[in-house]
Short mmCIF file of C-alpha atoms in Angstrom, two decimals:
data_model
loop_
_atom_site.label_atom_id
_atom_site.label_comp_id
_atom_site.label_asym_id
_atom_site.label_seq_id
_atom_site.Cartn_x
_atom_site.Cartn_y
_atom_site.Cartn_z
CA MET P 1 -29.74 4.59 -8.23
CA GLU P 2 -26.50 1.96 -7.91
CA LEU P 3 -25.53 2.92 -4.72
CA ILE P 4 -22.88 0.75 -4.79
CA THR P 5 -20.87 -1.04 -7.84
CA LEU P 6 -18.41 -3.55 -8.09
CA ARG P 7 -17.04 -4.79 -11.41
CA ASP P 8 -14.87 -7.52 -12.02
CA VAL P 9 -13.54 -7.10 -9.01
CA THR P 10 -10.53 -9.76 -7.73
CA PHE P 11 -7.96 -9.20 -4.28
CA GLY P 12 -5.91 -11.38 -3.06
CA TYR P 13 -4.20 -10.96 0.08
CA ASP P 14 0.38 -11.91 -0.45
CA GLY P 15 -1.35 -13.72 -3.57
CA ALA P 16 -3.54 -15.52 -2.37
CA PRO P 17 -7.02 -14.63 -3.52
CA ALA P 18 -9.70 -14.01 -1.41
CA LEU P 19 -12.24 -12.38 -4.38
CA LEU P 20 -13.10 -13.75 -7.19
CA ASP P 21 -14.68 -11.63 -10.39
CA ILE P 22 -16.95 -10.15 -8.53
CA ASN P 23 -19.64 -8.73 -9.80
CA LEU P 24 -22.29 -7.13 -7.69
CA THR P 25 -24.61 -3.69 -7.75
CA ILE P 26 -26.33 -2.27 -4.60
CA HIS P 27 -29.11 -0.55 -4.51
CA GLU P 28 -31.01 2.30 -2.93
CA ARG P 29 -33.35 0.79 -0.26
CA ASP P 30 -31.68 -2.77 -0.61
CA PHE P 31 -31.24 -4.87 2.67
CA LEU P 32 -28.60 -6.89 1.64
CA ALA P 33 -27.68 -10.23 3.50
CA ILE P 34 -23.76 -11.40 2.35
CA ILE P 35 -23.64 -14.49 3.73
CA GLY P 36 -21.20 -17.45 2.84
CA PRO P 37 -18.85 -19.96 5.09
CA ASN P 38 -15.79 -18.63 6.96
CA GLY P 39 -12.76 -17.23 5.00
CA SER P 40 -15.40 -16.98 1.85
CA GLY P 41 -14.20 -13.14 1.49
CA LYS P 42 -17.43 -11.54 2.58
CA THR P 43 -15.45 -8.45 4.99
CA THR P 44 -12.82 -8.92 2.70
CA LEU P 45 -15.62 -7.45 -0.03
CA VAL P 46 -16.95 -4.93 1.92
CA LYS P 47 -13.90 -3.43 2.74
CA VAL P 48 -12.82 -3.52 -1.20
CA ALA P 49 -15.95 -2.04 -1.84
CA LEU P 50 -15.28 1.05 0.80
CA GLY P 51 -11.96 1.67 -0.09
CA LEU P 52 -10.27 0.73 2.58
CA LEU P 53 -8.11 -2.11 0.15
CA LYS P 54 -7.51 -2.23 -2.97
CA PRO P 55 -8.86 -4.20 -5.55
CA THR P 56 -6.11 -6.38 -7.45
CA SER P 57 -8.44 -5.07 -10.73
CA GLY P 58 -11.42 -4.48 -11.47
CA THR P 59 -13.22 -1.36 -10.57
CA VAL P 60 -15.34 0.09 -8.16
CA GLU P 61 -17.96 2.95 -7.86
CA LEU P 62 -20.09 4.53 -5.26
CA PHE P 63 -22.82 6.20 -5.55
CA GLY P 64 -21.41 6.38 -9.88
CA ARG P 65 -18.14 7.85 -9.07
CA SER P 66 -15.09 6.09 -8.74
CA LEU P 67 -13.74 5.22 -5.23
CA GLY P 68 -10.65 8.25 -6.41
CA GLN P 69 -13.70 10.56 -7.50
CA PHE P 70 -15.55 9.83 -4.57
CA GLY P 71 -15.08 12.47 -1.55
CA ASP P 72 -18.87 12.10 0.32
CA TRP P 73 -18.38 9.63 2.67
CA GLY P 74 -20.67 11.19 5.27
CA LYS P 75 -23.49 8.94 2.80
CA ILE P 76 -21.72 5.70 3.97
CA GLY P 77 -22.13 4.53 7.46
CA TYR P 78 -19.77 1.57 8.40
CA ILE P 79 -20.04 0.11 11.28
CA PRO P 80 -16.59 -2.88 11.49
CA GLN P 81 -16.21 -6.28 12.99
CA LYS P 82 -15.65 -6.23 16.09
CA ALA P 83 -16.72 -3.04 16.28
CA THR P 84 -17.52 -3.28 20.26
CA HIS P 85 -14.14 -5.23 21.21
CA ILE P 86 -13.09 -1.12 22.28
CA ASP P 87 -10.57 -0.63 24.77
CA PRO P 88 -12.96 -0.51 27.95
CA PHE P 89 -10.76 2.28 29.12
CA PHE P 90 -11.32 4.72 26.34
CA PRO P 91 -12.26 7.69 27.97
CA ALA P 92 -15.39 8.84 25.73
CA SER P 93 -18.27 9.07 26.54
CA ALA P 94 -21.48 7.84 24.05
CA GLU P 95 -22.17 11.24 22.79
CA GLU P 96 -18.54 11.82 22.04
CA VAL P 97 -18.16 8.76 19.99
CA VAL P 98 -21.38 10.13 17.93
CA ALA P 99 -19.67 12.99 17.70
CA MET P 100 -16.58 11.83 16.17
CA ALA P 101 -18.05 11.24 12.73
CA LEU P 102 -19.83 14.75 12.52
CA ARG P 103 -16.97 16.69 13.17
CA SER P 104 -14.68 14.63 11.46
CA ALA P 105 -16.83 14.76 8.42
CA GLY P 106 -16.66 18.63 9.04
CA LEU P 107 -20.06 19.23 8.30
CA VAL P 108 -21.40 20.71 11.06
CA SER P 109 -20.40 22.35 13.98
CA GLY P 110 -21.53 23.90 17.64
CA ARG P 111 -24.64 23.60 18.32
CA GLU P 112 -26.25 21.91 15.42
CA ALA P 113 -23.89 19.72 15.68
CA ARG P 114 -24.88 18.86 19.26
CA GLU P 115 -28.31 18.15 18.45
CA ARG P 116 -27.70 16.17 15.86
CA VAL P 117 -25.78 14.48 17.80
CA LEU P 118 -28.74 13.89 20.61
CA ARG P 119 -30.86 12.98 17.55
CA ALA P 120 -29.39 10.55 16.55
CA LEU P 121 -28.51 8.83 19.64
CA GLY P 122 -32.26 9.24 20.38
CA GLU P 123 -33.20 7.45 17.64
CA VAL P 124 -31.31 4.16 19.21
CA GLY P 125 -32.90 4.34 22.33
CA MET P 126 -29.24 6.16 23.76
CA ALA P 127 -29.96 9.28 23.98
CA GLU P 128 -30.26 8.57 28.56
CA VAL P 129 -27.09 7.30 28.63
CA ARG P 130 -25.06 9.93 26.32
CA LYS P 131 -22.92 10.62 29.04
CA TRP P 132 -21.93 7.58 30.00
CA PRO P 133 -18.63 6.12 29.00
CA ILE P 134 -18.39 3.97 26.34
CA GLY P 135 -16.97 1.10 27.66
CA ARG P 136 -18.93 0.92 30.96
CA LEU P 137 -22.39 0.48 28.09
CA SER P 138 -23.37 -3.00 27.40
CA GLY P 139 -22.53 -4.68 24.16
CA GLY P 140 -25.35 -3.79 22.66
CA GLN P 141 -25.77 -0.69 23.94
CA GLN P 142 -22.72 0.06 22.59
CA GLN P 143 -23.69 -1.59 18.78
CA ARG P 144 -26.29 1.15 19.40
CA VAL P 145 -24.26 4.09 19.99
CA PHE P 146 -22.12 2.58 16.56
CA ILE P 147 -25.45 2.74 14.22
CA ALA P 148 -25.89 6.20 16.07
CA ARG P 149 -22.53 7.58 15.45
CA ALA P 150 -22.90 5.49 11.42
CA LEU P 151 -26.25 7.76 10.89
CA VAL P 152 -25.63 10.75 12.43
CA THR P 153 -23.81 11.81 8.98
CA SER P 154 -27.38 11.45 7.43
CA PRO P 155 -25.55 8.22 5.73
CA ARG P 156 -27.91 7.10 2.88
CA VAL P 157 -26.10 3.41 3.03
CA LEU P 158 -25.32 1.44 6.44
CA VAL P 159 -22.69 -1.73 6.37
CA LEU P 160 -22.47 -3.52 9.09
CA ASP P 161 -20.31 -6.64 9.76
CA GLU P 162 -21.74 -9.31 11.94
CA PRO P 163 -23.07 -6.70 14.01
CA THR P 164 -24.33 -9.27 16.85
CA THR P 165 -21.64 -11.41 17.75
CA GLY P 166 -21.56 -12.14 21.16
CA VAL P 167 -25.53 -9.71 22.33
CA ASP P 168 -27.55 -11.56 23.99
CA ALA P 169 -31.10 -13.14 22.13
CA VAL P 170 -33.03 -9.89 23.72
CA THR P 171 -30.69 -7.16 22.28
CA GLN P 172 -30.72 -8.76 18.60
CA THR P 173 -34.14 -8.82 18.37
CA ALA P 174 -34.44 -5.53 18.89
CA PHE P 175 -30.79 -4.34 17.03
CA TYR P 176 -32.86 -5.89 13.69
CA ASP P 177 -36.16 -4.27 14.35
CA LEU P 178 -33.75 -1.33 14.63
CA LEU P 179 -32.15 -2.10 11.17
CA ASP P 180 -35.96 -2.51 9.60
CA ARG P 181 -37.37 0.13 10.05
CA LEU P 182 -34.72 2.52 9.21
CA ASN P 183 -35.04 -0.15 5.99
CA LYS P 184 -38.39 0.06 5.60
CA ARG P 185 -39.66 3.52 6.99
CA GLU P 186 -36.42 6.20 6.50
CA GLY P 187 -35.45 4.33 3.18
CA LEU P 188 -32.08 3.23 4.50
CA THR P 189 -29.96 0.74 2.09
CA ILE P 190 -28.60 -1.24 4.32
CA VAL P 191 -26.36 -4.20 3.69
CA LEU P 192 -25.17 -7.00 6.06
CA ILE P 193 -22.56 -9.42 6.64
CA THR P 194 -23.77 -12.01 8.75
CA HIS P 195 -23.99 -15.56 9.49
CA ASP P 196 -27.46 -16.36 10.68
CA ILE P 197 -29.93 -17.52 8.58
CA GLY P 198 -32.28 -16.67 10.64
CA ILE P 199 -31.78 -12.82 10.38
CA VAL P 200 -31.89 -13.58 6.49
CA ASN P 201 -35.13 -14.92 6.56
CA LYS P 202 -37.36 -12.86 8.06
CA HIS P 203 -35.64 -9.25 7.69
CA VAL P 204 -33.88 -8.97 3.97
CA THR P 205 -34.87 -8.37 0.74
CA ARG P 206 -31.55 -9.21 -1.15
CA VAL P 207 -29.08 -11.63 -0.57
CA ALA P 208 -25.53 -11.94 -2.02
CA CYS P 209 -24.21 -15.61 -1.02
CA LEU P 210 -20.28 -15.41 -1.51
CA ASN P 211 -17.43 -18.22 -1.78
CA GLN P 212 -14.96 -16.08 -3.36
CA ARG P 213 -17.06 -16.12 -6.26
CA LEU P 214 -19.67 -14.21 -5.91
CA VAL P 215 -22.43 -17.46 -6.30
CA TYR P 216 -25.45 -16.26 -5.93
CA HIS P 217 -26.62 -12.35 -6.18
CA GLY P 218 -30.34 -11.75 -5.76
CA SER P 219 -33.93 -11.93 -4.50
CA HIS P 220 -34.20 -13.43 -0.37
CA GLU P 221 -37.31 -15.65 -2.24
CA GLU P 222 -35.49 -16.94 -4.98
CA PHE P 223 -32.32 -17.62 -2.78
CA CYS P 224 -34.97 -19.81 -0.60
CA ARG P 225 -35.81 -21.64 -3.47
CA SER P 226 -32.53 -22.38 -4.81
CA ALA P 227 -29.94 -24.97 -5.53
CA VAL P 228 -27.41 -22.89 -3.77
CA PHE P 229 -29.33 -22.59 -0.19
CA ARG P 230 -29.85 -25.97 -0.01
CA ASP P 231 -26.59 -26.70 -0.31
CA MET P 232 -25.41 -24.37 1.98
CA VAL P 233 -28.10 -25.69 4.90
CA ILE P 234 -27.22 -29.77 4.07
CA ARG P 235 -23.24 -28.44 4.05
CA GLY P 236 -23.63 -26.64 7.49
CA ASP P 237 -21.30 -23.91 5.91
CA HIS P 238 -21.06 -22.20 9.30
CA LEU P 239 -24.82 -20.88 9.53
CA VAL P 240 -26.70 -20.42 12.90
CA SER P 241 -30.57 -20.07 13.08
CA HIS P 242 -31.64 -17.88 15.93
CA GLU P 243 -35.44 -16.82 16.40
CA HIS P 244 -35.90 -12.88 15.98
CA MET F 1 5.83 33.87 46.19
CA GLU F 2 4.96 37.56 44.72
CA ALA F 3 8.89 38.04 45.41
CA LEU F 4 9.53 35.22 43.28
CA LEU F 5 8.10 35.86 40.04
CA SER F 6 9.15 39.57 40.06
CA TYR F 7 12.86 37.50 39.10
CA GLY F 8 12.75 37.44 35.03
CA PHE F 9 14.42 34.29 35.07
CA LEU F 10 11.96 32.61 36.65
CA GLN F 11 9.34 34.23 34.35
CA ARG F 12 10.45 32.57 31.34
CA ALA F 13 10.83 29.60 32.48
CA PHE F 14 7.12 29.67 33.72
CA VAL F 15 5.87 30.51 30.65
CA ALA F 16 7.48 28.40 28.53
CA GLY F 17 6.93 25.84 30.63
CA VAL F 18 3.53 25.92 30.60
CA PHE F 19 3.10 26.04 26.98
CA ILE F 20 5.41 23.40 26.45
CA ALA F 21 3.77 20.97 29.58
CA VAL F 22 0.20 22.02 28.54
CA ALA F 23 1.52 20.59 24.60
CA CYS F 24 3.28 17.56 26.22
CA ALA F 25 -0.31 16.88 28.20
CA VAL F 26 -2.49 17.09 25.07
CA LEU F 27 -0.19 15.15 23.00
CA GLY F 28 0.48 12.30 25.37
CA ILE F 29 -3.22 11.49 25.03
CA PHE F 30 -3.11 10.43 22.43
CA LEU F 31 -0.31 8.37 21.98
CA ILE F 32 -1.10 6.82 25.33
CA LEU F 33 -4.15 5.48 23.44
CA ARG F 34 -2.33 4.79 20.99
CA LYS F 35 -0.29 2.36 22.69
CA ASP F 36 2.80 4.91 21.18
CA ALA F 37 3.42 6.29 24.74
CA MET F 38 7.73 4.87 24.22
CA ILE F 39 7.84 7.24 20.74
CA GLY F 40 8.29 10.07 23.53
CA HIS F 41 11.21 8.05 24.99
CA GLY F 42 12.91 7.14 22.22
CA LEU F 43 12.74 10.57 20.07
CA SER F 44 13.78 12.14 22.95
CA HIS F 45 17.47 9.90 22.62
CA ILE F 46 17.40 10.58 18.61
CA ALA F 47 16.63 14.45 19.74
CA PHE F 48 20.21 13.46 21.82
CA ALA F 49 21.95 12.85 18.49
CA GLY F 50 20.50 16.71 17.08
CA VAL F 51 21.89 18.10 20.10
CA ALA F 52 25.30 16.95 19.49
CA LEU F 53 24.75 17.44 15.94
CA GLY F 54 24.50 21.15 16.63
CA LEU F 55 26.62 21.65 18.83
CA PHE F 56 29.28 19.63 16.98
CA LEU F 57 28.45 21.90 13.64
CA ASN F 58 28.14 25.03 15.80
CA VAL F 59 24.81 25.51 14.70
CA LEU F 60 21.86 26.06 17.23
CA PRO F 61 21.17 22.83 18.94
CA LEU F 62 16.80 23.25 19.29
CA ALA F 63 17.23 23.16 15.55
CA ALA F 64 19.27 20.56 15.13
CA ALA F 65 17.55 18.77 17.37
CA LEU F 66 14.17 19.20 15.90
CA ALA F 67 15.17 18.49 12.65
CA VAL F 68 16.79 15.39 13.05
CA ALA F 69 13.93 14.08 15.72
CA ALA F 70 11.31 15.21 13.01
CA ALA F 71 12.76 13.39 10.05
CA ALA F 72 13.16 9.96 12.16
CA ALA F 73 10.15 10.45 13.71
CA VAL F 74 8.74 9.98 10.06
CA ALA F 75 10.84 7.32 9.09
CA VAL F 76 10.08 5.48 12.45
CA MET F 77 6.41 5.29 11.24
CA LYS F 78 7.48 4.38 7.64
CA LEU F 79 9.71 1.32 9.06
CA LYS F 80 6.82 0.25 10.89
CA ASP F 81 4.72 0.01 8.05
CA ARG F 82 6.68 -0.99 5.31
CA ALA F 83 9.06 -3.61 7.27
CA GLY F 84 6.16 -4.98 8.98
CA LEU F 85 7.71 -4.62 12.37
CA HIS F 86 6.08 -5.01 15.65
CA GLY F 87 5.13 -2.94 18.72
CA ASP F 88 7.87 -0.63 19.64
CA THR F 89 11.36 -2.47 17.86
CA ALA F 90 11.50 0.25 15.17
CA ILE F 91 11.44 2.48 18.02
CA GLY F 92 14.18 0.45 19.99
CA ILE F 93 15.71 0.69 16.93
CA PHE F 94 16.72 4.45 16.39
CA SER F 95 16.00 5.50 19.80
CA SER F 96 19.91 2.89 19.89
CA LEU F 97 20.69 5.07 16.69
CA GLY F 98 20.15 8.01 18.02
CA LEU F 99 22.47 7.83 21.02
CA ALA F 100 25.41 6.34 19.01
CA VAL F 101 25.44 8.81 17.16
CA GLY F 102 25.13 10.95 20.31
CA VAL F 103 27.74 9.52 21.95
CA LEU F 104 30.25 9.66 18.85
CA LEU F 105 30.33 13.04 18.07
CA ALA F 106 30.48 14.23 21.92
CA SER F 107 33.11 12.05 22.27
CA MET F 108 34.84 13.41 19.01
CA ALA F 109 34.31 17.00 19.95
CA ARG F 110 35.06 16.83 23.66
CA SER F 111 34.27 20.42 24.43
CA PHE F 112 30.95 21.04 23.99
CA ASN F 113 30.52 18.15 26.77
CA VAL F 114 28.92 20.65 29.69
CA GLU F 115 26.95 22.12 27.59
CA LEU F 116 25.60 18.45 26.69
CA MET F 117 25.15 17.93 29.82
CA SER F 118 22.12 21.09 30.65
CA TYR F 119 19.99 18.90 26.88
CA LEU F 120 20.98 15.69 29.08
CA PHE F 121 19.24 16.89 32.73
CA GLY F 122 16.90 20.53 31.44
CA ASP F 123 17.21 24.09 32.46
CA ILE F 124 14.43 25.44 32.09
CA LEU F 125 15.53 28.50 34.72
CA ALA F 126 18.49 29.17 32.57
CA ILE F 127 16.43 29.67 29.21
CA GLU F 128 17.01 32.32 26.93
CA PRO F 129 14.36 34.99 26.11
CA ILE F 130 14.94 34.29 22.45
CA GLU F 131 14.49 30.20 23.55
CA VAL F 132 10.81 31.07 25.19
CA GLY F 133 9.40 33.22 22.07
CA LEU F 134 10.57 29.71 20.33
CA ALA F 135 8.77 27.42 22.43
CA VAL F 136 5.54 29.81 22.86
CA ALA F 137 5.14 29.55 19.47
CA LEU F 138 6.10 26.04 18.38
CA ALA F 139 3.70 24.46 21.31
CA ALA F 140 1.04 26.95 20.00
CA ALA F 141 1.55 25.58 16.79
CA VAL F 142 1.44 22.11 18.08
CA LEU F 143 -1.33 23.16 19.90
CA LEU F 144 -3.23 24.53 17.18
CA ALA F 145 -2.18 21.70 15.03
CA VAL F 146 -4.06 19.02 17.16
CA GLY F 147 -6.84 21.65 17.69
CA LEU F 148 -8.14 21.28 13.93
CA ASN F 149 -7.48 18.04 13.78
CA TYR F 150 -9.12 17.03 17.05
CA ALA F 151 -11.71 15.20 16.35
CA LYS F 152 -10.00 13.29 13.00
CA LEU F 153 -7.47 12.41 16.01
CA GLN F 154 -10.16 11.92 18.45
CA PHE F 155 -11.97 9.31 16.04
CA MET F 156 -8.80 7.80 14.25
CA THR F 157 -7.11 7.11 17.88
CA PHE F 158 -10.86 5.47 18.65
CA ASP F 159 -11.42 3.54 15.72
CA ARG F 160 -8.97 3.78 13.10
CA GLU F 161 -10.86 1.47 10.83
CA SER F 162 -14.17 3.54 10.54
CA ALA F 163 -12.64 6.92 10.70
CA LYS F 164 -10.63 5.66 7.37
CA ALA F 165 -14.00 4.51 6.33
CA ALA F 166 -15.76 7.98 6.62
CA GLY F 167 -13.28 9.28 4.90
CA VAL F 168 -9.97 10.06 6.94
CA ARG F 169 -7.05 10.02 5.97
CA VAL F 170 -5.34 8.02 8.80
CA GLY F 171 -2.01 7.54 6.68
CA ARG F 172 -1.20 11.60 6.77
CA LEU F 173 -2.75 11.99 10.33
CA ASP F 174 -0.30 9.40 11.89
CA THR F 175 2.72 11.24 10.36
CA LEU F 176 1.39 14.48 11.38
CA LEU F 177 1.18 12.99 15.12
CA MET F 178 4.52 11.93 14.69
CA VAL F 179 5.76 15.04 13.81
CA LEU F 180 4.12 17.59 16.13
CA THR F 181 5.17 14.83 19.00
CA ALA F 182 8.84 15.43 17.88
CA VAL F 183 8.35 19.00 18.28
CA THR F 184 7.32 18.60 21.25
CA ILE F 185 9.85 16.41 22.28
CA VAL F 186 12.67 18.76 21.30
CA LEU F 187 10.70 21.95 22.88
CA GLY F 188 10.40 19.54 26.58
CA MET F 189 14.07 19.08 26.37
CA LYS F 190 14.65 21.92 27.87
CA VAL F 191 12.43 21.97 30.43
CA ALA F 192 12.88 18.32 31.85
CA GLY F 193 15.92 17.10 29.86
CA ILE F 194 16.57 14.18 27.41
CA LEU F 195 16.57 12.18 30.31
CA LEU F 196 13.47 13.07 31.39
CA VAL F 197 11.29 14.70 28.56
CA ALA F 198 9.08 11.25 28.29
CA GLY F 199 7.79 11.53 31.44
CA LEU F 200 6.31 14.91 30.84
CA VAL F 201 4.43 13.56 27.89
CA VAL F 202 4.04 10.36 29.50
CA ILE F 203 2.73 11.25 33.56
CA PRO F 204 0.83 13.44 32.94
CA ALA F 205 -1.24 12.40 30.59
CA ALA F 206 -1.39 8.90 32.50
CA ALA F 207 -2.70 11.02 35.52
CA GLY F 208 -5.52 11.83 33.49
CA LEU F 209 -6.85 9.30 31.94
CA GLN F 210 -7.06 7.62 35.63
CA VAL F 211 -9.89 10.45 36.38
CA ALA F 212 -11.90 10.71 33.13
CA THR F 213 -14.87 9.67 31.95
CA SER F 214 -14.78 11.71 28.91
CA PHE F 215 -12.23 12.76 25.97
CA ARG F 216 -12.84 16.19 26.68
CA MET F 217 -12.24 15.45 30.77
CA ALA F 218 -8.94 13.73 29.92
CA VAL F 219 -7.58 16.43 27.92
CA ARG F 220 -8.23 19.05 30.66
CA ALA F 221 -7.14 17.06 34.13
CA SER F 222 -3.90 16.10 31.90
CA THR F 223 -3.83 19.31 31.33
CA ALA F 224 -4.26 20.50 34.84
CA VAL F 225 -1.36 17.92 36.45
CA ALA F 226 1.31 19.21 33.75
CA VAL F 227 0.46 23.25 34.82
CA LEU F 228 0.45 22.29 38.11
CA SER F 229 3.66 20.07 38.48
CA VAL F 230 5.85 22.89 36.18
CA ALA F 231 4.54 25.63 38.44
CA GLY F 232 5.11 23.27 41.42
CA GLY F 233 8.64 22.31 40.25
CA LEU F 234 9.53 25.63 39.44
CA ALA F 235 8.95 26.71 43.63
CA LEU F 236 10.19 23.86 44.91
CA SER F 237 13.24 24.29 42.76
CA LEU F 238 13.96 27.09 43.81
CA VAL F 239 12.80 26.88 47.74
CA LEU F 240 14.95 23.79 47.88
CA ASN F 241 17.69 23.93 45.71
CA ILE F 242 17.04 21.03 43.69
CA PRO F 243 17.10 20.71 39.89
CA ALA F 244 14.13 21.79 38.43
CA SER F 245 13.73 19.02 35.88
CA ALA F 246 13.87 16.36 38.25
CA ALA F 247 11.20 18.31 40.46
CA ILE F 248 8.57 18.40 37.96
CA ILE F 249 8.89 14.96 37.27
CA LEU F 250 8.40 13.83 40.52
CA ILE F 251 5.58 15.99 41.08
CA CYS F 252 3.96 14.93 37.86
CA PHE F 253 4.41 11.27 39.13
CA SER F 254 3.12 12.48 42.87
CA ALA F 255 -0.24 13.41 41.14
CA PHE F 256 -0.53 10.23 39.09
CA ALA F 257 0.17 8.29 42.35
CA VAL F 258 -2.86 9.96 44.19
CA LEU F 259 -5.34 10.08 41.19
CA ALA F 260 -4.24 6.44 40.79
CA LEU F 261 -5.30 5.38 44.25
CA ALA F 262 -8.26 7.53 44.36
CA LYS F 263 -9.53 5.62 41.84
CA GLY F 264 -8.47 1.85 42.98
CA ALA F 265 -10.12 3.61 46.45
CA LYS F 266 -13.58 4.59 44.83
CA ARG F 267 -13.60 1.37 42.97
CA GLY F 268 -12.97 -0.29 45.89
CA PHE F 269 -15.89 1.63 47.62
CA LEU F 270 -18.12 0.89 44.75
CA SER F 271 -17.59 -2.94 44.44
CA GLY F 272 -18.12 -2.68 48.16
CA GLN F 273 -21.51 -1.26 48.08
CA LYS F 274 -23.07 -4.06 45.79
#
């Protein structure tokens, strides 16, 4: 099933092009990495796909519906870039951070909401710190809480924009193992913006390589054999590689 | 105390004051966390023009102030969005405009200067029964509107982009929050006056945020500070024969100072333990 479809999408900031003629389809159960050099339009692509930015031309469909008709936002979990750059003094406990997504969606309330929040926090191993203020948690713990917030509405697709920036290597490994489990065991579709070629090699099943235009979209195996991959590695392209 | 509470004017002041203070405290939490604390200050100056206009046109000053402040709140928001102004620039522009219009109207009709003074400095002990009814109804409406949108406002305040991606209509909520703030500021004028009403929005919320480890706790603590300040301020005003508005704001500040010091002491104690 096609969950996110972009057709001939073009977008620019004040006339300066950021995305050109993007055609991209994300299917159910994909674990897709969006890669590309700095300024290639990765974050912009995700924002256009989620309706946060309106394309200059072209169309976006979510779950087979145009953006204007789509209303079931609980099906999509999103963790933006720098999600952990929150106000450290914001007075919200970990469970309040998760609950705000569920209650905003108006899906459930009361006891059932509390149970779902606790379940989501348990799934990412954060149930024990549920009463802690979010600002007192480490970057890795905050990231897990944000995943719980994204998961609590039982989404079908999880979109993450460079989620482990500034997170230590051990926490990163645990984090990507969690994403693997969600994708392989729970069948959750994952879209991940990353600079880390190590993650691409180990975890993802599909790759979309962007440089304003979509220069590659296909399976991870084919990507590793492609000229695009060789060029990126030779040029550097701000890619890093960590062992996970 | 029992004797004091038997006075009708004091009962009216207490009931209206508590409802308004709670609305101010709850909204204050959202405004401070959005870094919009100065909107209260700006809207109070704009409300000054509304009061002067009401007195000038001989219509209910509170109603005129309500209309002017609500319209200005939306205009401030639009100006920030569309003109791309930074920070509090739009608030600065509109607050100056409000004061200028108010001063102009006051100078054109010298006869209502005394009445205008009661709005500048507040006169909660002179509140009329009809004003109590209006204050209670509007403050309850503000609290109801916040309650119905609580999770969305909380989400938007914490992480605007994620809230937007989750389908929260942040633009509509911005407008709602600004209009509710305008209504609350106009109501608060009667308690603390145009010059001090921003303090009723900012100080109890800032005090509550000193001790809060959760959003719920922040709302409860700031509400408690606001209610105690109104009750204490009214009592001090009667006992010491001082203006109620000043007494209320001074108690708010005292509560803030105590909680800030307690927080500092706790941090020092904890860091000393390490």
